[in-house]
Coordinates of C-alpha atoms in Angstrom, one line a residue:
X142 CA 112.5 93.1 132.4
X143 CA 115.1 95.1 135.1
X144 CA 114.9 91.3 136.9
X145 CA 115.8 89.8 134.4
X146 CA 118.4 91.7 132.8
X147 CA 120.0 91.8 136.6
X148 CA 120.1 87.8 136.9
X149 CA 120.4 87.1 133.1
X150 CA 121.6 90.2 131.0
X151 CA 121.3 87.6 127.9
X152 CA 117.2 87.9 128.1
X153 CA 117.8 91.4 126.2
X154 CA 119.2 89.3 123.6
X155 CA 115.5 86.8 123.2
X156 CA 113.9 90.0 123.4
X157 CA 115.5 91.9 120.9
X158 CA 114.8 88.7 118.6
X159 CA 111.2 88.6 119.6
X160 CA 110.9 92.1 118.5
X161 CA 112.6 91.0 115.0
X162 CA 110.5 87.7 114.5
X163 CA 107.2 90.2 114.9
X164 CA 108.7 92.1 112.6
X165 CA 109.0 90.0 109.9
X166 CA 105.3 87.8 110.8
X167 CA 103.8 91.5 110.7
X168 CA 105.4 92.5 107.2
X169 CA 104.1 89.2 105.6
X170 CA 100.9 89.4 106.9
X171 CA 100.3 92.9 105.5
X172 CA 101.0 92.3 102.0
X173 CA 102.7 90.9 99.2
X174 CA 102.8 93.8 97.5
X175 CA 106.7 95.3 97.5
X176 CA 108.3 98.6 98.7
X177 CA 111.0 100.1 96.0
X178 CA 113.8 98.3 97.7
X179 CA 112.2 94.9 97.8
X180 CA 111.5 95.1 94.3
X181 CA 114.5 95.6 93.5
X182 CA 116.3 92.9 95.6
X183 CA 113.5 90.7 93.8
X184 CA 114.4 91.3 90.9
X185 CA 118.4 91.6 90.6
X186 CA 118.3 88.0 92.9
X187 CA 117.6 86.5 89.6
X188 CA 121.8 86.1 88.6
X189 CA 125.1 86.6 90.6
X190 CA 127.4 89.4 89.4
X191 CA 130.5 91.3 90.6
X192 CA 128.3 94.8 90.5
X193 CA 124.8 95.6 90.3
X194 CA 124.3 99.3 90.2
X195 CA 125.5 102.1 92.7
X196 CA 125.4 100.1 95.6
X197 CA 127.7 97.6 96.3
X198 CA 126.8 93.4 95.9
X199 CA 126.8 92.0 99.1
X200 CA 123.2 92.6 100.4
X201 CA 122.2 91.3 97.2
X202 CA 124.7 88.6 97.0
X203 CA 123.0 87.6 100.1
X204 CA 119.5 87.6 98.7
X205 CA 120.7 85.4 95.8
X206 CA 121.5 83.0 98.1
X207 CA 118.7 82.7 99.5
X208 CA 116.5 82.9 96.6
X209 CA 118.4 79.9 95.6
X210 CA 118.4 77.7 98.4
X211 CA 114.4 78.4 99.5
X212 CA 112.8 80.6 96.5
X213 CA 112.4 84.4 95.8
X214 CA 109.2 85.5 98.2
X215 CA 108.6 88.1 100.3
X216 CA 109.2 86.0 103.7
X217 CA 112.4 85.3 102.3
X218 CA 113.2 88.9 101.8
X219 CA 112.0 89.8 105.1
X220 CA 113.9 87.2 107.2
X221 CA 117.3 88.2 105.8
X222 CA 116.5 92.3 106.3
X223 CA 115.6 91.5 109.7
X224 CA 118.4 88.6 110.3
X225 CA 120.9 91.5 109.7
X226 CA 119.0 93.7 111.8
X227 CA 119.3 91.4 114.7
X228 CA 123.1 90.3 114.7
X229 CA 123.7 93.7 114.3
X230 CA 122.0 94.1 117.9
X231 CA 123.9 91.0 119.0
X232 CA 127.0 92.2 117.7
X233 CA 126.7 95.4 118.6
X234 CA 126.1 93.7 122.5
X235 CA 129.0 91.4 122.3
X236 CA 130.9 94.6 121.5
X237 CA 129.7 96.7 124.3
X238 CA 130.6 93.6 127.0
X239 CA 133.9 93.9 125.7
X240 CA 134.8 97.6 127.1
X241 CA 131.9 97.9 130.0
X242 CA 132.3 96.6 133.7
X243 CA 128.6 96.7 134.8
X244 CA 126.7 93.9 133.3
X245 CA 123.4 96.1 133.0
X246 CA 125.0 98.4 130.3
X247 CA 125.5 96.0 127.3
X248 CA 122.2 95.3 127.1
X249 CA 120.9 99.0 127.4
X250 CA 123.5 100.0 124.6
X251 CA 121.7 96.9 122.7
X252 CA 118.5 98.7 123.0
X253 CA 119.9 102.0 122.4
X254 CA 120.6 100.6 118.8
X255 CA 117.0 100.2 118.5
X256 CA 116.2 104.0 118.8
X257 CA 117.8 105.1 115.6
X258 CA 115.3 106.1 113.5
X259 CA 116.6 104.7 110.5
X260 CA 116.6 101.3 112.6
X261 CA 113.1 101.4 114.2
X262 CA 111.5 103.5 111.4
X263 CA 113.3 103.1 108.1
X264 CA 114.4 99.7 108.1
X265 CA 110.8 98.8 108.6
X266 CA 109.4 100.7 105.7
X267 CA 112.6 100.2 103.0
X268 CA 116.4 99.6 103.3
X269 CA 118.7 96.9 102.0
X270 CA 122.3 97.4 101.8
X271 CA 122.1 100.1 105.1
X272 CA 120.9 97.1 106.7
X273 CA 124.1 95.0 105.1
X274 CA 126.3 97.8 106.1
X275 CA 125.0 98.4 110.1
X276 CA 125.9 94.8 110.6
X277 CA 129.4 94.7 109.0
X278 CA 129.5 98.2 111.7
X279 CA 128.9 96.2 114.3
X280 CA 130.7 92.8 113.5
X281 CA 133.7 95.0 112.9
X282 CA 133.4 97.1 116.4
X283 CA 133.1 93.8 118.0
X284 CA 136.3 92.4 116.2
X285 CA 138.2 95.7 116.3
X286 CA 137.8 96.4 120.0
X287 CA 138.2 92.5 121.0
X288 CA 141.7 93.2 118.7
X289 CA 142.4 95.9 121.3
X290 CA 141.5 94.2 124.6
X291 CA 142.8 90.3 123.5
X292 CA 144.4 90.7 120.1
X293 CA 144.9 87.4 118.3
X294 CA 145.3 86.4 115.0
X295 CA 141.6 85.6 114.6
X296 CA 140.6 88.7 115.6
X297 CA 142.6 90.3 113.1
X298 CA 141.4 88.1 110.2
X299 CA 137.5 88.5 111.8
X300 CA 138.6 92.2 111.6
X301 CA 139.5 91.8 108.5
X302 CA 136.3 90.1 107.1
X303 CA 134.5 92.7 108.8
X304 CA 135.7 95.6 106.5
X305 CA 135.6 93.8 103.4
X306 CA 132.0 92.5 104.5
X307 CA 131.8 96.5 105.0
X308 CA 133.0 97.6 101.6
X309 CA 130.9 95.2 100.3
X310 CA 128.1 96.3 101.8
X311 CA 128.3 100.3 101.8
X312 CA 131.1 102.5 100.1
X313 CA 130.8 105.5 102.8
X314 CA 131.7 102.4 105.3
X315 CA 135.3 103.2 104.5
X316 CA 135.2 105.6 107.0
X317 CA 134.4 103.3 109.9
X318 CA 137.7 101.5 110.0
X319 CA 140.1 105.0 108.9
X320 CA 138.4 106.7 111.6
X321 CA 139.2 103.5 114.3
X322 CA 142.9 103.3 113.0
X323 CA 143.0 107.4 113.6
X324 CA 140.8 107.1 116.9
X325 CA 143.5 104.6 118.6
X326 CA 147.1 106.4 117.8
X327 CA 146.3 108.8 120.6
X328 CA 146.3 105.7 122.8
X329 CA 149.8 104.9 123.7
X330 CA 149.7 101.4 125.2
X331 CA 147.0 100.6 122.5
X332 CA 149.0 102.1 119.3
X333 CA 151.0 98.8 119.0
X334 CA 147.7 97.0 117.9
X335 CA 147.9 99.2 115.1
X336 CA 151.1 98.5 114.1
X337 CA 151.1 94.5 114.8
X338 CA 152.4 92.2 112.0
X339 CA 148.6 90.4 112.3
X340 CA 147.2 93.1 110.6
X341 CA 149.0 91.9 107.2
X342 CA 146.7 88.9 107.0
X343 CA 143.8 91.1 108.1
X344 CA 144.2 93.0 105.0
X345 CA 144.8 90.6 103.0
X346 CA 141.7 89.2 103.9
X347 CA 139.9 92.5 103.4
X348 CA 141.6 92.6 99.8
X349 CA 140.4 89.2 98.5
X350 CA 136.6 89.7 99.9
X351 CA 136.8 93.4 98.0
X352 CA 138.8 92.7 94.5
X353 CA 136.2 90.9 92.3
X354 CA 134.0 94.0 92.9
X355 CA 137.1 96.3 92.7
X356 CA 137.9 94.7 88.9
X357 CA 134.0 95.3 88.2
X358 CA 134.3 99.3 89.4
X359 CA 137.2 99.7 87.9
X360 CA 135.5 98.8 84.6
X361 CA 132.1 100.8 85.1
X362 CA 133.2 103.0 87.6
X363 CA 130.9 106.5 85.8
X364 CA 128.0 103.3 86.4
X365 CA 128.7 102.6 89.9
X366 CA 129.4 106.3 91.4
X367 CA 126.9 108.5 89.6
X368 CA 123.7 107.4 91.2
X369 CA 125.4 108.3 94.7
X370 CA 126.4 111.2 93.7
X371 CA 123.4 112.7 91.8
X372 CA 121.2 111.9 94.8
X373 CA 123.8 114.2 97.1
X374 CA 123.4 116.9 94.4
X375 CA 119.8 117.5 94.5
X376 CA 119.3 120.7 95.0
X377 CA 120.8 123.0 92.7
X378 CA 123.2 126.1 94.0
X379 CA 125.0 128.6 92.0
X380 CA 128.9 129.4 93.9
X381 CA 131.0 127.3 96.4
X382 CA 129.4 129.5 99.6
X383 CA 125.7 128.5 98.3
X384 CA 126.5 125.1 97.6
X385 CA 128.5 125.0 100.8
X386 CA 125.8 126.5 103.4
X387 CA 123.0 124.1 101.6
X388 CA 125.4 120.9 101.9
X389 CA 126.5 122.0 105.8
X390 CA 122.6 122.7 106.3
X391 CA 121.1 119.5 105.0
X392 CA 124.2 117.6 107.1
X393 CA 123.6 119.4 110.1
X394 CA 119.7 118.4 109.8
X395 CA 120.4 115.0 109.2
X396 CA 122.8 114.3 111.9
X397 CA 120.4 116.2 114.3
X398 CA 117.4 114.0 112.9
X399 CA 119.5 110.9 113.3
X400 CA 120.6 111.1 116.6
X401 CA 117.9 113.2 118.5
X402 CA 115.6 110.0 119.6
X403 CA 118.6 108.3 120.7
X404 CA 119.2 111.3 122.5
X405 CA 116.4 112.5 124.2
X406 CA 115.9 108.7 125.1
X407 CA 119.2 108.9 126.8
X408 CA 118.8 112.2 128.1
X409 CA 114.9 111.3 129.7
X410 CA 116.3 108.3 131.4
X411 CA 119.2 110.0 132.7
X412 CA 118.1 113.5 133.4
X413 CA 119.8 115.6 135.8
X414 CA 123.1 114.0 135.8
X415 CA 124.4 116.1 132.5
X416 CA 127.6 117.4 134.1
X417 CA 128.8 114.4 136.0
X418 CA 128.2 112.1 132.6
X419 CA 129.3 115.2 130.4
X420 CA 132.9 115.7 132.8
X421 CA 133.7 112.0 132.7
X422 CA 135.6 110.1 130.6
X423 CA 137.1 106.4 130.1
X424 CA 139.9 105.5 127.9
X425 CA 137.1 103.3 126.0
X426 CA 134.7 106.9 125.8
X427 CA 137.4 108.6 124.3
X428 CA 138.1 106.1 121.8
X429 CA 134.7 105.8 120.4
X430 CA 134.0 109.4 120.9
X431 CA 137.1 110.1 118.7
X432 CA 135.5 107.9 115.8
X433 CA 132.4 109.2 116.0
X434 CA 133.5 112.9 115.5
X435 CA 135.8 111.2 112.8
X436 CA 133.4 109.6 110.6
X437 CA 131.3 113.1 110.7
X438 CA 134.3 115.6 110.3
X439 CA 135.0 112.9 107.0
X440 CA 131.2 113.3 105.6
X441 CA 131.2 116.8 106.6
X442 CA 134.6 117.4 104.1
X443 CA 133.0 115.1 101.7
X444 CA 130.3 117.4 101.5
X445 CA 132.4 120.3 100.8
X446 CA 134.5 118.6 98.7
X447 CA 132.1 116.9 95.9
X448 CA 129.4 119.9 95.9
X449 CA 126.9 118.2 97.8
X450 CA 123.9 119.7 98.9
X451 CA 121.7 116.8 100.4
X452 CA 122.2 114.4 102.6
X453 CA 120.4 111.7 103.9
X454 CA 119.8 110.3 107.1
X455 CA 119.9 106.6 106.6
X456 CA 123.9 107.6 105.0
X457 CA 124.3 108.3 108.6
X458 CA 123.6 105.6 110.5
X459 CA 126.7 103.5 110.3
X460 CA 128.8 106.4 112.0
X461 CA 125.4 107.5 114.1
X462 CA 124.9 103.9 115.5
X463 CA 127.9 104.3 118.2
X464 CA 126.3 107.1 119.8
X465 CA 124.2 104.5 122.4
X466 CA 128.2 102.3 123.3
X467 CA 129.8 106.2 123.8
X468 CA 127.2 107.4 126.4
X469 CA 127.2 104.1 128.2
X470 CA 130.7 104.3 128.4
X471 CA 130.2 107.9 129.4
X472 CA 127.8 106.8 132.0
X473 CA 130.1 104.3 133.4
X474 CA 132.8 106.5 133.5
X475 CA 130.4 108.5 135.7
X476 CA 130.1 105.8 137.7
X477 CA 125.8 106.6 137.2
X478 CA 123.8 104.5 139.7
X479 CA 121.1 102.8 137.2
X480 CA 118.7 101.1 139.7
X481 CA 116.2 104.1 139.0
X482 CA 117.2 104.1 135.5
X483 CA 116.6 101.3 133.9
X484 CA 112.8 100.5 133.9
X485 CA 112.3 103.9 132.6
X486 CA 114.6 103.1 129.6
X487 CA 113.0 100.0 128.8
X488 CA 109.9 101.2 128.8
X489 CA 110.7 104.3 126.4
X490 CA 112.5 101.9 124.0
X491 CA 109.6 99.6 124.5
X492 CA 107.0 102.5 123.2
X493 CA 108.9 103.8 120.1
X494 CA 109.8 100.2 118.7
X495 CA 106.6 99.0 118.6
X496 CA 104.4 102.0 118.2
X497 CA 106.5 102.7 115.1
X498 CA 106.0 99.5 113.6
X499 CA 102.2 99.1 114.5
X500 CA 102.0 102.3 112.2
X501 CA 104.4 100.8 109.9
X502 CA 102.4 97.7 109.7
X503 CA 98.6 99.6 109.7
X504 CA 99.5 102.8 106.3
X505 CA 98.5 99.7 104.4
X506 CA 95.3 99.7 105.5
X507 CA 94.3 103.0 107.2
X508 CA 95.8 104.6 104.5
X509 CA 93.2 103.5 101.9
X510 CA 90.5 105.0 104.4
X511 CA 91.2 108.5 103.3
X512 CA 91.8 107.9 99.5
X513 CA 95.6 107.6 99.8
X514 CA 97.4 104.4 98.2
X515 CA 101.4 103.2 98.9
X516 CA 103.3 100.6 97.4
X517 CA 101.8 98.3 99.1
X518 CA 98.1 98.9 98.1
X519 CA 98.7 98.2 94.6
X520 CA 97.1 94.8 93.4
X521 CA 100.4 92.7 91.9
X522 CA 98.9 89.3 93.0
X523 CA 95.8 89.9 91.7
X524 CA 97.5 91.3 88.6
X525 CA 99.3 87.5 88.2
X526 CA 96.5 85.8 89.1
X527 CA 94.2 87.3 86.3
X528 CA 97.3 87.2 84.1
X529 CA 97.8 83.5 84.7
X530 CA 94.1 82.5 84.7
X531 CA 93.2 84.3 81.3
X532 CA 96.7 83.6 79.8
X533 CA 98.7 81.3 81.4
X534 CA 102.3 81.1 83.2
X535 CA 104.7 83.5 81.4
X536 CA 108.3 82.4 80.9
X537 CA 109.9 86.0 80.3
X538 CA 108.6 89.0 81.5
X539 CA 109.1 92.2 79.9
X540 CA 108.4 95.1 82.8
X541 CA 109.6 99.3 82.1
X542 CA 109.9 99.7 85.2
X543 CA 111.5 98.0 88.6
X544 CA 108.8 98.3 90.9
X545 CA 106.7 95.9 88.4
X546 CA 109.8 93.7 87.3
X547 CA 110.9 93.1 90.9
X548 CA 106.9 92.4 92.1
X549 CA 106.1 90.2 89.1
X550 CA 109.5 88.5 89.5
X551 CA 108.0 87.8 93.0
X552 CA 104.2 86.0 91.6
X553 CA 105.8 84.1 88.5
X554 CA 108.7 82.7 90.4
X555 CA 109.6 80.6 87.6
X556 CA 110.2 83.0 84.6
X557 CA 112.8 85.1 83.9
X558 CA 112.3 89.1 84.1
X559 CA 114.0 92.1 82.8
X560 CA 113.8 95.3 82.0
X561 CA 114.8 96.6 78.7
X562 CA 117.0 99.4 79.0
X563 CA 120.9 99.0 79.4
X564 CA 121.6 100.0 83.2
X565 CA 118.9 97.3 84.1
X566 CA 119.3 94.2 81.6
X567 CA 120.3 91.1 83.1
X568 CA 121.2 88.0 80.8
X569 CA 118.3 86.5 80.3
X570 CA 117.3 84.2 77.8
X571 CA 115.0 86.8 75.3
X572 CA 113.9 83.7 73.2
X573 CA 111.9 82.2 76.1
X574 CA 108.2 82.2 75.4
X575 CA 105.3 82.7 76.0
X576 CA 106.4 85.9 77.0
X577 CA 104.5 88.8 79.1
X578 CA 105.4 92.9 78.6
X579 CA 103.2 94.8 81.1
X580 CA 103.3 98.5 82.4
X581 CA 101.2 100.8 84.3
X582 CA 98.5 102.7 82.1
X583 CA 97.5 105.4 84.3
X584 CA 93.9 104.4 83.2
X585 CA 94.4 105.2 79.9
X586 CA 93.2 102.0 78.2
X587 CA 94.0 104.6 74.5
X588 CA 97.5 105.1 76.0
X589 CA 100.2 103.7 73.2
X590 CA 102.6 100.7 74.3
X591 CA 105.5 102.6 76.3
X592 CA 108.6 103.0 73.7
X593 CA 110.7 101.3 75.8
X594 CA 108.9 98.1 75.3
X595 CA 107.7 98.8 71.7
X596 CA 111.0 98.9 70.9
X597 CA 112.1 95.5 72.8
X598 CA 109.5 93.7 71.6
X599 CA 110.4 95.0 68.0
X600 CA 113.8 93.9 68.0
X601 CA 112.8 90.7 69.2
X602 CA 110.9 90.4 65.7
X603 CA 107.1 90.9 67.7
X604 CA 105.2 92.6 64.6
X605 CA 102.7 94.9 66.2
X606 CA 99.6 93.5 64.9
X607 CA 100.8 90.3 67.4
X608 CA 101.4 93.1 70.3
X609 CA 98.0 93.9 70.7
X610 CA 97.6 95.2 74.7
X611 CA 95.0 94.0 76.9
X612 CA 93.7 96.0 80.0
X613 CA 92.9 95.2 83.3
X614 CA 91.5 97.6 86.2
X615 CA 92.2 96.1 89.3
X616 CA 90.9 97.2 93.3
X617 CA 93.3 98.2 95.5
X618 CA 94.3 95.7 98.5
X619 CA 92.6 97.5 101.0
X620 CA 91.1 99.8 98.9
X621 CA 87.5 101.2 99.3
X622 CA 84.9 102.7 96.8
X623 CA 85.5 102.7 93.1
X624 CA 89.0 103.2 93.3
X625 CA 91.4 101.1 90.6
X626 CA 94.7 100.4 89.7
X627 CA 95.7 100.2 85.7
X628 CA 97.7 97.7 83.8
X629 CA 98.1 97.1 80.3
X630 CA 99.8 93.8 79.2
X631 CA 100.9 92.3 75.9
X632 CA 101.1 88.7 75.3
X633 CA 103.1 86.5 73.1
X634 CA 102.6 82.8 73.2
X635 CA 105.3 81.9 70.5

């Protein structure tokens, strides 16, 4: 590999996609049962809207698409998680060449991308609109520093696109951009980018990607804001200082568990040159050291300023991912000899990417050895397949809960699902038949029809003498011994 990133620095590139295609040919050879976020995508894929939920629409804007054009499966989810993943590397790369002299550092800064845990780790077990949101970050730091270097008026619009693609994709992205308008102003020869007339139409670009979701916020704003919100108010504090210490705490403990692998990667490769790499500085290093400490001061006032007391990680990444371009700037600035280097790093990143997703890949099945079921364990297919044998194919599905709706959304391709409960309806066509309500009975086979869908199929005129449930105890995939998963379903053939 240090050959061939010395006579063609684009092999990183193949490489980083190789690591993505395994990805995705590991996760569908697993199983086809689906993690919370995959369920979800599978299931809110069915229509287009302005707004979903408390995330913004463009990851699953993205998914609808491609529902549409090849068919709601798990491959189909997999590729577009992981085609994200890797033009967020290449972007990333494209970026880094921009504002680094040596050839050899783009494509360690690449690879450095690859060593936040919520990249190697995360992403691989369950994200969606992080994944959205890490691209638009790096399609807007390519744009935003090619605006910099060689401003035209494409980069502006591309810069543009870039941060409504961002607000699209994340609302905490808003940072990215204020923090890079902010970082720049100290920059004297480089303020006038700022101030160009070009970044009028970069705007207005940003405005017209952003204002259909805008109108839809506007109008259920409580809807789209208090998921967020509750999530970053977990833990309850009596007093400002309480509240306070907890929020600076749980911020402190994710930024420390975001950026330590990237870290120590960094600092193992490049041990003993701390004070050269720590005294030196680039214009470039200070630019993107400036929106780093930006984006964290921001979260770290947000924090304070809406009570929170948790914070996550993964709500970290998009400021945490330009930690790997600042200490390769840093290292250039250093002027760091990387012939000894290089193998080392390659070798580390090489280890944690793939040991991480060979564990990934194996809970589903070693898990099961010791009595211990995920997500992924829990028989859906064989669920539709004794469904559709015994029964038929269902043309509306009634599910109380998304982990079923988004999964049997996934097996019967062809009917329509929802959930009956107002934050989760979707307009679907409640006079379809023959239609299918099924739950999870925690192997209760006396257990009463959940309320939620007594009271759907009531007020669809389903008398309850016509609702009688049928059970079914299903193994686990990759279960062993007696072990079962319990269903109950009700069906309704006119």
């Amino acid at each position: 590999m240090l050959e061939a990133v010395n006579r063609r620095p684009g092999a990183v590139v193949l490489a980083v996609a190789g690591y993505f295609l395994l990805c995705i040919i590991l996760r569908v050879s697993v199983s086809s049962s689906l993690e919370i976020d995959e369920a979800e995508q599978a299931f809110l894929s069915q229509f287009l809207a302005l707004g979903y939920g408390p995330q913004p629409p463009f990851y699953n804007w993205l998914q609808y698409g491609l529902a549409e054009v090849i068919g709601t499966s798990l491959a189909t989810m997999t590729i577009l998680k992981n085609g994200l993943l890797f033009l967020c590397c290449l972007f990333y790369g494209l970026a880094a060449r921009l504002v680094l002299t040596d050839r050899r550092l783009p494509p360690i800064a690449m690879l450095g991308v690859l060593t936040l845990p919520p990249i190697f780790l995360l992403a691989q077990r369950d994200l969606s609109h992080t994944v959205a949101a890490l691209f638009a970050v790096s399609l807007f730091l390519y744009s935003f520093l090619k605006t910099l270097k060689r401003p035209s008026l494409f980069s502006y619009i591309l810069t543009g696109v870039a941060v409504g693609i961002g607000l699209m994709a994340k609302y905490n992205f808003v940072l990215v951009p204020v923090a890079a308008i902010v970082a720049v102003l100290p920059e004297r020869e480089l303020r006038a980018r700022i101030l160009d007339w070009r970044i009028l139409p970069a705007i207005a670009v940003a405005t017209l990607i952003v204002l259909p979701h805008a109108y839809w916020m506007l109008q259920n704003f409580g809807f789209a804001s208090g998921g967020t919100l509750n999530e970053m108010r977990e833990r309850e504090a009596e007093g400002f200082l309480l509240q306070a210490f907890y929020g600076v705490y749980s911020l402190g403990s994710a930024v420390i568990g975001g950026s330590l692998v990237p870290l120590l990667v960094f600092g193992l490769v490049f041990r003993g040159k701390f004070r050269a790499i720590w005294q030196a500085e680039s214009q470039w290093s200070r630019i993107i050291g400036r929106m780093l400490a930006l984006c964290l001061i921001a979260v770290l006032l947000v924090v304070l300023g809406v009570a929170a007391t948790h914070v996550r990680e993964k709500w970290l990444v998009l400021f945490l991912v330009l930690i790997p371009l600042y200490l390769c700037l840093k290292f250039e600035a250093a002027n760091i000899d990387l012939t000894d280097s290089l193998r080392r790093f390659f070798l580390l990143v090489l280890v944690i990417v793939l040991g991480a997703l060979v564990l990934v890949s194996a809970r589903a099945v070693v898990r099961p050895w010791f009595g211990d079921y995920s997500r992924l364990n829990i028989p859906y297919a064989a669920l539709a397949e004794a469904v559709a044998q015994a029964e038929g194919q269902p043309a509306l599905i009634l599910a109380n809960d998304k982990q079923i709706a988004g999964n049997l959304r996934m097996q019967f391709s062809g009917a329509q699902v929802t959930m009956p409960s107002p934050s989760n309806a979707l307009p679907v066509d409640m006079s379809k038949r023959p239609l299918l309500a099924v739950w999870h009975d925690d192997a209760q086979p006396e257990a009463p029809v959940p309320d939620l869908l007594r009271n759907a199929l009531s007020a669809l005129g389903i008398p309850d003498a016509a609702a009688a449930p049928r059970h079914l105890a299903l193994p686990y995939l990759y279960g062993t011994g007696e072990d079962r998963y319990s269903f109950s379903y009700i069906w309704v053939a006119e």
